[in-house]
C-alpha positions as a Python dict, from the first residue, in 0.01 Angstrom:
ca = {
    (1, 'X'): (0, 0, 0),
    (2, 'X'): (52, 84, 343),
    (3, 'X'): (393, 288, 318),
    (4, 'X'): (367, 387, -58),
    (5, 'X'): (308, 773, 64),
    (6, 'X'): (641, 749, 336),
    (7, 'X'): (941, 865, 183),
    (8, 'X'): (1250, 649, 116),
    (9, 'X'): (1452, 812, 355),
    (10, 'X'): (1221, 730, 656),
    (11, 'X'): (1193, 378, 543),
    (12, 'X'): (1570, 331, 534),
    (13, 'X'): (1577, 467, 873),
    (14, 'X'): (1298, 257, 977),
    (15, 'X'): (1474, -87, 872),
    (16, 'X'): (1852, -15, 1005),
    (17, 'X'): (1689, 21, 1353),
    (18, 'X'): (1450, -318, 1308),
    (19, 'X'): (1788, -509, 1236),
    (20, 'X'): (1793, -819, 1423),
    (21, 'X'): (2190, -808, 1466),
    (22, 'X'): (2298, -572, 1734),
    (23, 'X'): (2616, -561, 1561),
    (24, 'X'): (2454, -422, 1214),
    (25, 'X'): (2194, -229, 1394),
    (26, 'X'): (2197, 126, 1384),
    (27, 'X'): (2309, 265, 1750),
    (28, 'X'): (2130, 498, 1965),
    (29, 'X'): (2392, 822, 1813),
    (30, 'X'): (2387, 662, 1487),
    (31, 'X'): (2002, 678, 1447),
    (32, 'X'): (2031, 1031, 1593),
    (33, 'X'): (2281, 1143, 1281),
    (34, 'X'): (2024, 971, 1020),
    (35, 'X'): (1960, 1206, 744),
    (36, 'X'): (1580, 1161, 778),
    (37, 'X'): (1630, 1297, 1129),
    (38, 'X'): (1816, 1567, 1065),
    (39, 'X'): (1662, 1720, 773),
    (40, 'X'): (1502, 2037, 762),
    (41, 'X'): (1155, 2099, 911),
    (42, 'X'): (986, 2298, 638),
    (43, 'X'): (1070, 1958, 449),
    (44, 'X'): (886, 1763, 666),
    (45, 'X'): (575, 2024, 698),
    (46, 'X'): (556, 2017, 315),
    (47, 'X'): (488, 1655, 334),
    (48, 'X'): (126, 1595, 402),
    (49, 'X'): (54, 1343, 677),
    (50, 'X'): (-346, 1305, 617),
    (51, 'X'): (-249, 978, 452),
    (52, 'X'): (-26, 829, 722),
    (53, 'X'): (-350, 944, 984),
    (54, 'X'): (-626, 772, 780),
    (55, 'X'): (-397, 432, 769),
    (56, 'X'): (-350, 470, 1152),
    (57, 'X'): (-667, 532, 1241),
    (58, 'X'): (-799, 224, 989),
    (59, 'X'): (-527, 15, 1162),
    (60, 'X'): (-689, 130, 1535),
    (61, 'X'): (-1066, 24, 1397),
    (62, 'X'): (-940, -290, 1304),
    (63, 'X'): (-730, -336, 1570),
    (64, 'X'): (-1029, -263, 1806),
    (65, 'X'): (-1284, -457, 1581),
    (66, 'X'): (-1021, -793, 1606),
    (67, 'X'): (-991, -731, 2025),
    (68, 'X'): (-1431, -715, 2035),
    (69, 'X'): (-1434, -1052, 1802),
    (70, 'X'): (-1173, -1202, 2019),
    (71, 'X'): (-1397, -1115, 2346),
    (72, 'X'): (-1721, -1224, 2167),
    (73, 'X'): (-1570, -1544, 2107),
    (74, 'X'): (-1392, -1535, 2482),
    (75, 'X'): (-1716, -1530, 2614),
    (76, 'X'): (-1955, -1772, 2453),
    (77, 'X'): (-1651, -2020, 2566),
    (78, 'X'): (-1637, -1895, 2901),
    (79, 'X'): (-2036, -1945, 2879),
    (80, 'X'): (-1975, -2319, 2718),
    (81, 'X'): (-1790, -2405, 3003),
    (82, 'X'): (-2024, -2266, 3330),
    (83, 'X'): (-2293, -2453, 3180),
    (84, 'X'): (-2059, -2778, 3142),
    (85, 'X'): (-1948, -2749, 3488),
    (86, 'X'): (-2320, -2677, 3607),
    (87, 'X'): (-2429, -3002, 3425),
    (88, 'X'): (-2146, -3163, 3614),
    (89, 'X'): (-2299, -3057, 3934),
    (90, 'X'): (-2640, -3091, 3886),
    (91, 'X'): (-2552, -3454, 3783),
    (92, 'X'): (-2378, -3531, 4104),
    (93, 'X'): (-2607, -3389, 4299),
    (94, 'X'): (-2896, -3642, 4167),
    (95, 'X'): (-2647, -3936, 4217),
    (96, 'X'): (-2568, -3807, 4563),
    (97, 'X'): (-2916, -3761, 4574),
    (98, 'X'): (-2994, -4140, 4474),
    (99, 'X'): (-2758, -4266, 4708),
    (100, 'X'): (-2893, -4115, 5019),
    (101, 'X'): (-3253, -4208, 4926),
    (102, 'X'): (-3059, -4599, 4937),
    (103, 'X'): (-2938, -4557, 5226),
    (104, 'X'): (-3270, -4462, 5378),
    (105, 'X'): (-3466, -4743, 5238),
    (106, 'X'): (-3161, -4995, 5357),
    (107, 'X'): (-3206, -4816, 5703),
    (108, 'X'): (-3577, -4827, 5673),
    (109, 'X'): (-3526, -5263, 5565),
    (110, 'X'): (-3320, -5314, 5886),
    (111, 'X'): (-3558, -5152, 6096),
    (112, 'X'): (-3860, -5371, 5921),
    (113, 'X'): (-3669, -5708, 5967),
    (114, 'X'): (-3716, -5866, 6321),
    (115, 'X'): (-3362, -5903, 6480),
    (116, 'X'): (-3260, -6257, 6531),
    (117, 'X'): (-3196, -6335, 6902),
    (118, 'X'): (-2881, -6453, 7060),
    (119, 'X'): (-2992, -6799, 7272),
    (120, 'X'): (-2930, -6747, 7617),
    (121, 'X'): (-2624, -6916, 7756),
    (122, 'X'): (-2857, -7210, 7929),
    (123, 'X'): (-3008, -7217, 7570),
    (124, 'X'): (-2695, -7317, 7391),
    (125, 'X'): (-2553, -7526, 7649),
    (126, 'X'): (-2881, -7725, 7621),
    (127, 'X'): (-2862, -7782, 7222),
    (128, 'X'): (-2503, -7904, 7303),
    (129, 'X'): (-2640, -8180, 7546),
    (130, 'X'): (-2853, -8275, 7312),
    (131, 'X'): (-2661, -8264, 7019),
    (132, 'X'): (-2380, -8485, 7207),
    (133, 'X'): (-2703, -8718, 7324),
    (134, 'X'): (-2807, -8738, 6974),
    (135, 'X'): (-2425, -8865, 6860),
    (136, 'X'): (-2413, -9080, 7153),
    (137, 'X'): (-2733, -9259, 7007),
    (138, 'X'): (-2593, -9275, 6681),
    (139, 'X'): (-2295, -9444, 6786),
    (140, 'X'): (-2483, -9734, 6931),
}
């Protein structure tokens, strides 16, 4: 038990000021007339406070020890993810990668493949004569 060793008089005091109703709350002048507060001081140095020290100072370690977990963990997720997004990259890269090597070989193709040659303007007006020659035969 946490609190067994605090006196009943400084838990009383401690609950009328955690009193979620400002109404019922103990005010600022109120918590300065509390008995606990204004008993003597030889009372107070009689009671021994090793207790109350150790239970802070276990509350700290654990306190720190929960905060290092909590960082541990913070971090192998924080590593989970770089390495995701790395993957992610590394993977685009190749299909970027890919692509331009397609590119290349479809620039390479066109300059392998002869063009195909407009016919002169004397050249086309000649396959119309005799295309027109050829109908004019047929019609006969």
């Amino acid at each position: 038990d946490y609190f067994g060793h605090v006196s009943d008089e400084a838990k009383d005091f401690v609950s009328k000021l955690l009193v979620i109703d400002p109404e019922e709350r103990l005010t600022a002048e109120q918590a300065l007339q509390h008995p606990w507060l204004i008993q003597e001081k030889s009372v107070l140095t009689r009671r021994g406070l090793d207790k109350s020290i150790a239970v802070i100072k276990l509350f700290n370690a654990r306190r720190k020890f929960r905060a290092a977990v909590h960082a541990a963990v913070a971090t192998g997720r924080l590593v989970d993810v770089i390495k995701s997004a790395q993957h992610e990259i590394e993977v685009e890269e190749e299909a970027a990668k890919e692509q331009e090597k397609k590119v290349e070989e479809d620039v390479q193709d066109q300059k392998e493949t002869p063009a195909i040659e407009e016919p002169s303007a004397a050249e086309q007006d000649q396959a119309v004569e005799e295309a027109e020659a050829m109908a004019a035969d047929g019609k006969q």
